[in-house]
Amino acid sequence: MKQALEHIKVVDLTRVLAGPWATQILADMGARVIKIERPGAGDDLRGWGPPFLKNAHGEETTDAAYFLSTNRGKESVTLDISSAEGQEIVRQLAKDADVLVENYKVGTLARFGLDYESLRKINPRLVYCSVTGFGQTGPHAHLPGYDYIFQGMGGLMSITGLPDAEPGGGPLKTGIPITDVVTGIYASTAILGALEHRNLSGEGQAIDISLLDCLVNVTGCAVMNYFLSGRIPQRLGNTHSNMVPYQVFRCKEGDVIVAVGNDTQFVTFAGLI
């Protein structure tokens, strides 16, 4: 079966998680993704182990599980983009590319002549997506940041975990790097929108994706609860701020999740117990 993005070429200048997650989604839909890594260590995520992939002889490679989970279906090339030769190779790749995704600190690629304004001159149809912690503008634009930082800054850790007064209570991060994952999803969605815009107008465009913006956006239910009630959302453990019962109950044979989403379901549930 023909995949939706088989005709799309993506230059992937991202590393760690949010950017690679976005380009992996595009690869899953059939896009040709060319991942560019620095000489030597490559993507930092390769070293985020153990565990590491083992070769046919049972020996550990340098590819950690984290790296494998975010770079499925991609081609890979090593380039030193700080060198004139490396920069020229990126330009040649970008000349007929549909998409370029990068997650360098603001201003880094401009120093190398690889920013959107430079590359659009050789490819006006290019969709150029920048993924950063705080966006391209603003007082914190120049700062880097990891998923964990934005879980705290974006408010997620203030509503995740047990209440402060309970044993073990306090701020709690999620079990997966949720900020990176949702940022990758938002980035890939924005890229698809920009490609459709290009289909209609013939023009590419720049996309500015911020980890902090994406994390705040996914806390929208809690934010709207505050806007309507004036009450600051709190950590409630495994209970729900708006529905009951919607929680974990400890039973003789193990923990049981009971999730009742409306009054009709509650009548049925009450009849069962």
mmCIF file with all atom_site columns, N, CA and C in Angstrom, residues 75-105:
data_model
loop_
_atom_site.group_PDB
_atom_site.id
_atom_site.type_symbol
_atom_site.label_atom_id
_atom_site.label_alt_id
_atom_site.label_comp_id
_atom_site.label_asym_id
_atom_site.label_entity_id
_atom_site.label_seq_id
_atom_site.pdbx_PDB_ins_code
_atom_site.Cartn_x
_atom_site.Cartn_y
_atom_site.Cartn_z
_atom_site.occupancy
_atom_site.B_iso_or_equiv
_atom_site.pdbx_formal_charge
_atom_site.auth_seq_id
_atom_site.auth_comp_id
_atom_site.auth_asym_id
_atom_site.auth_atom_id
_atom_site.pdbx_PDB_model_num
ATOM 1  N N  . GLU A 1 75  ? 17.257 7.239  7.417  1.00 0.00 ? 75  GLU A N  1
ATOM 2  C CA . GLU A 1 75  ? 18.619 7.112  6.923  1.00 0.00 ? 75  GLU A CA 1
ATOM 3  C C  . GLU A 1 75  ? 19.508 7.974  7.816  1.00 0.00 ? 75  GLU A C  1
ATOM 4  N N  . SER A 1 76  ? 20.821 7.718  7.784  1.00 0.00 ? 76  SER A N  1
ATOM 5  C CA . SER A 1 76  ? 21.709 8.457  8.676  1.00 0.00 ? 76  SER A CA 1
ATOM 6  C C  . SER A 1 76  ? 22.993 8.840  7.967  1.00 0.00 ? 76  SER A C  1
ATOM 7  N N  . VAL A 1 77  ? 23.463 10.052 8.255  1.00 0.00 ? 77  VAL A N  1
ATOM 8  C CA . VAL A 1 77  ? 24.730 10.519 7.706  1.00 0.00 ? 77  VAL A CA 1
ATOM 9  C C  . VAL A 1 77  ? 25.438 11.345 8.773  1.00 0.00 ? 77  VAL A C  1
ATOM 10 N N  . THR A 1 78  ? 26.751 11.253 8.819  1.00 0.00 ? 78  THR A N  1
ATOM 11 C CA . THR A 1 78  ? 27.546 12.026 9.769  1.00 0.00 ? 78  THR A CA 1
ATOM 12 C C  . THR A 1 78  ? 28.111 13.257 9.070  1.00 0.00 ? 78  THR A C  1
ATOM 13 N N  . LEU A 1 79  ? 27.857 14.433 9.650  1.00 0.00 ? 79  LEU A N  1
ATOM 14 C CA . LEU A 1 79  ? 28.348 15.685 9.076  1.00 0.00 ? 79  LEU A CA 1
ATOM 15 C C  . LEU A 1 79  ? 28.800 16.622 10.177 1.00 0.00 ? 79  LEU A C  1
ATOM 16 N N  . ASP A 1 80  ? 29.881 17.324 9.932  1.00 0.00 ? 80  ASP A N  1
ATOM 17 C CA . ASP A 1 80  ? 30.311 18.407 10.812 1.00 0.00 ? 80  ASP A CA 1
ATOM 18 C C  . ASP A 1 80  ? 29.749 19.704 10.235 1.00 0.00 ? 80  ASP A C  1
ATOM 19 N N  . ILE A 1 81  ? 28.618 20.156 10.762 1.00 0.00 ? 81  ILE A N  1
ATOM 20 C CA . ILE A 1 81  ? 27.971 21.328 10.171 1.00 0.00 ? 81  ILE A CA 1
ATOM 21 C C  . ILE A 1 81  ? 28.673 22.631 10.543 1.00 0.00 ? 81  ILE A C  1
ATOM 22 N N  . SER A 1 82  ? 29.699 22.551 11.398 1.00 0.00 ? 82  SER A N  1
ATOM 23 C CA . SER A 1 82  ? 30.480 23.757 11.686 1.00 0.00 ? 82  SER A CA 1
ATOM 24 C C  . SER A 1 82  ? 31.551 23.994 10.619 1.00 0.00 ? 82  SER A C  1
ATOM 25 N N  . SER A 1 83  ? 31.735 23.010 9.738  1.00 0.00 ? 83  SER A N  1
ATOM 26 C CA . SER A 1 83  ? 32.725 23.142 8.666  1.00 0.00 ? 83  SER A CA 1
ATOM 27 C C  . SER A 1 83  ? 32.049 23.611 7.385  1.00 0.00 ? 83  SER A C  1
ATOM 28 N N  . ALA A 1 84  ? 32.805 24.271 6.532  1.00 0.00 ? 84  ALA A N  1
ATOM 29 C CA . ALA A 1 84  ? 32.263 24.762 5.262  1.00 0.00 ? 84  ALA A CA 1
ATOM 30 C C  . ALA A 1 84  ? 31.764 23.607 4.400  1.00 0.00 ? 84  ALA A C  1
ATOM 31 N N  . GLU A 1 85  ? 32.494 22.500 4.411  1.00 0.00 ? 85  GLU A N  1
ATOM 32 C CA . GLU A 1 85  ? 32.089 21.341 3.617  1.00 0.00 ? 85  GLU A CA 1
ATOM 33 C C  . GLU A 1 85  ? 30.769 20.768 4.118  1.00 0.00 ? 85  GLU A C  1
ATOM 34 N N  . GLY A 1 86  ? 30.652 20.632 5.443  1.00 0.00 ? 86  GLY A N  1
ATOM 35 C CA . GLY A 1 86  ? 29.420 20.115 6.017  1.00 0.00 ? 86  GLY A CA 1
ATOM 36 C C  . GLY A 1 86  ? 28.233 21.013 5.734  1.00 0.00 ? 86  GLY A C  1
ATOM 37 N N  . GLN A 1 87  ? 28.438 22.310 5.832  1.00 0.00 ? 87  GLN A N  1
ATOM 38 C CA . GLN A 1 87  ? 27.366 23.269 5.557  1.00 0.00 ? 87  GLN A CA 1
ATOM 39 C C  . GLN A 1 87  ? 26.904 23.182 4.108  1.00 0.00 ? 87  GLN A C  1
ATOM 40 N N  . GLU A 1 88  ? 27.839 23.008 3.201  1.00 0.00 ? 88  GLU A N  1
ATOM 41 C CA . GLU A 1 88  ? 27.478 22.915 1.786  1.00 0.00 ? 88  GLU A CA 1
ATOM 42 C C  . GLU A 1 88  ? 26.680 21.645 1.506  1.00 0.00 ? 88  GLU A C  1
ATOM 43 N N  . ILE A 1 89  ? 27.026 20.557 2.172  1.00 0.00 ? 89  ILE A N  1
ATOM 44 C CA . ILE A 1 89  ? 26.275 19.312 1.990  1.00 0.00 ? 89  ILE A CA 1
ATOM 45 C C  . ILE A 1 89  ? 24.841 19.490 2.484  1.00 0.00 ? 89  ILE A C  1
ATOM 46 N N  . VAL A 1 90  ? 24.665 20.164 3.618  1.00 0.00 ? 90  VAL A N  1
ATOM 47 C CA . VAL A 1 90  ? 23.314 20.419 4.116  1.00 0.00 ? 90  VAL A CA 1
ATOM 48 C C  . VAL A 1 90  ? 22.536 21.265 3.108  1.00 0.00 ? 90  VAL A C  1
ATOM 49 N N  . ARG A 1 91  ? 23.177 22.264 2.537  1.00 0.00 ? 91  ARG A N  1
ATOM 50 C CA . ARG A 1 91  ? 22.498 23.110 1.541  1.00 0.00 ? 91  ARG A CA 1
ATOM 51 C C  . ARG A 1 91  ? 22.064 22.287 0.332  1.00 0.00 ? 91  ARG A C  1
ATOM 52 N N  . GLN A 1 92  ? 22.930 21.385 -0.103 1.00 0.00 ? 92  GLN A N  1
ATOM 53 C CA . GLN A 1 92  ? 22.579 20.550 -1.248 1.00 0.00 ? 92  GLN A CA 1
ATOM 54 C C  . GLN A 1 92  ? 21.405 19.629 -0.915 1.00 0.00 ? 92  GLN A C  1
ATOM 55 N N  . LEU A 1 93  ? 21.385 19.101 0.310  1.00 0.00 ? 93  LEU A N  1
ATOM 56 C CA . LEU A 1 93  ? 20.259 18.267 0.729  1.00 0.00 ? 93  LEU A CA 1
ATOM 57 C C  . LEU A 1 93  ? 18.974 19.082 0.817  1.00 0.00 ? 93  LEU A C  1
ATOM 58 N N  . ALA A 1 94  ? 19.102 20.320 1.293  1.00 0.00 ? 94  ALA A N  1
ATOM 59 C CA . ALA A 1 94  ? 17.925 21.173 1.480  1.00 0.00 ? 94  ALA A CA 1
ATOM 60 C C  . ALA A 1 94  ? 17.387 21.721 0.170  1.00 0.00 ? 94  ALA A C  1
ATOM 61 N N  . LYS A 1 95  ? 18.222 21.735 -0.862 1.00 0.00 ? 95  LYS A N  1
ATOM 62 C CA . LYS A 1 95  ? 17.834 22.361 -2.129 1.00 0.00 ? 95  LYS A CA 1
ATOM 63 C C  . LYS A 1 95  ? 16.592 21.711 -2.726 1.00 0.00 ? 95  LYS A C  1
ATOM 64 N N  . ASP A 1 96  ? 16.472 20.388 -2.600 1.00 0.00 ? 96  ASP A N  1
ATOM 65 C CA . ASP A 1 96  ? 15.293 19.711 -3.143 1.00 0.00 ? 96  ASP A CA 1
ATOM 66 C C  . ASP A 1 96  ? 14.482 19.007 -2.050 1.00 0.00 ? 96  ASP A C  1
ATOM 67 N N  . ALA A 1 97  ? 14.710 19.402 -0.797 1.00 0.00 ? 97  ALA A N  1
ATOM 68 C CA . ALA A 1 97  ? 13.953 18.814 0.317  1.00 0.00 ? 97  ALA A CA 1
ATOM 69 C C  . ALA A 1 97  ? 12.589 19.481 0.445  1.00 0.00 ? 97  ALA A C  1
ATOM 70 N N  . ASP A 1 98  ? 11.662 18.760 1.024  1.00 0.00 ? 98  ASP A N  1
ATOM 71 C CA . ASP A 1 98  ? 10.347 19.321 1.325  1.00 0.00 ? 98  ASP A CA 1
ATOM 72 C C  . ASP A 1 98  ? 10.315 19.915 2.724  1.00 0.00 ? 98  ASP A C  1
ATOM 73 N N  . VAL A 1 99  ? 11.050 19.275 3.635  1.00 0.00 ? 99  VAL A N  1
ATOM 74 C CA . VAL A 1 99  ? 11.003 19.654 5.051  1.00 0.00 ? 99  VAL A CA 1
ATOM 75 C C  . VAL A 1 99  ? 12.409 19.615 5.631  1.00 0.00 ? 99  VAL A C  1
ATOM 76 N N  . LEU A 1 100 ? 12.708 20.560 6.504  1.00 0.00 ? 100 LEU A N  1
ATOM 77 C CA . LEU A 1 100 ? 13.904 20.502 7.347  1.00 0.00 ? 100 LEU A CA 1
ATOM 78 C C  . LEU A 1 100 ? 13.458 20.736 8.781  1.00 0.00 ? 100 LEU A C  1
ATOM 79 N N  . VAL A 1 101 ? 13.896 19.864 9.671  1.00 0.00 ? 101 VAL A N  1
ATOM 80 C CA . VAL A 1 101 ? 13.561 19.997 11.091 1.00 0.00 ? 101 VAL A CA 1
ATOM 81 C C  . VAL A 1 101 ? 14.860 20.130 11.874 1.00 0.00 ? 101 VAL A C  1
ATOM 82 N N  . GLU A 1 102 ? 14.920 21.109 12.782 1.00 0.00 ? 102 GLU A N  1
ATOM 83 C CA . GLU A 1 102 ? 16.129 21.314 13.595 1.00 0.00 ? 102 GLU A CA 1
ATOM 84 C C  . GLU A 1 102 ? 15.746 21.683 15.019 1.00 0.00 ? 102 GLU A C  1
ATOM 85 N N  . ASN A 1 103 ? 16.623 21.342 15.963 1.00 0.00 ? 103 ASN A N  1
ATOM 86 C CA . ASN A 1 103 ? 16.370 21.738 17.355 1.00 0.00 ? 103 ASN A CA 1
ATOM 87 C C  . ASN A 1 103 ? 17.642 22.259 18.031 1.00 0.00 ? 103 ASN A C  1
ATOM 88 N N  . TYR A 1 104 ? 18.385 23.056 17.290 1.00 0.00 ? 104 TYR A N  1
ATOM 89 C CA . TYR A 1 104 ? 19.552 23.728 17.855 1.00 0.00 ? 104 TYR A CA 1
ATOM 90 C C  . TYR A 1 104 ? 19.120 24.953 18.658 1.00 0.00 ? 104 TYR A C  1
ATOM 91 N N  . LYS A 1 105 ? 20.003 25.429 19.526 1.00 0.00 ? 105 LYS A N  1
ATOM 92 C CA . LYS A 1 105 ? 19.739 26.672 20.245 1.00 0.00 ? 105 LYS A CA 1
ATOM 93 C C  . LYS A 1 105 ? 19.536 27.800 19.249 1.00 0.00 ? 105 LYS A C  1
#
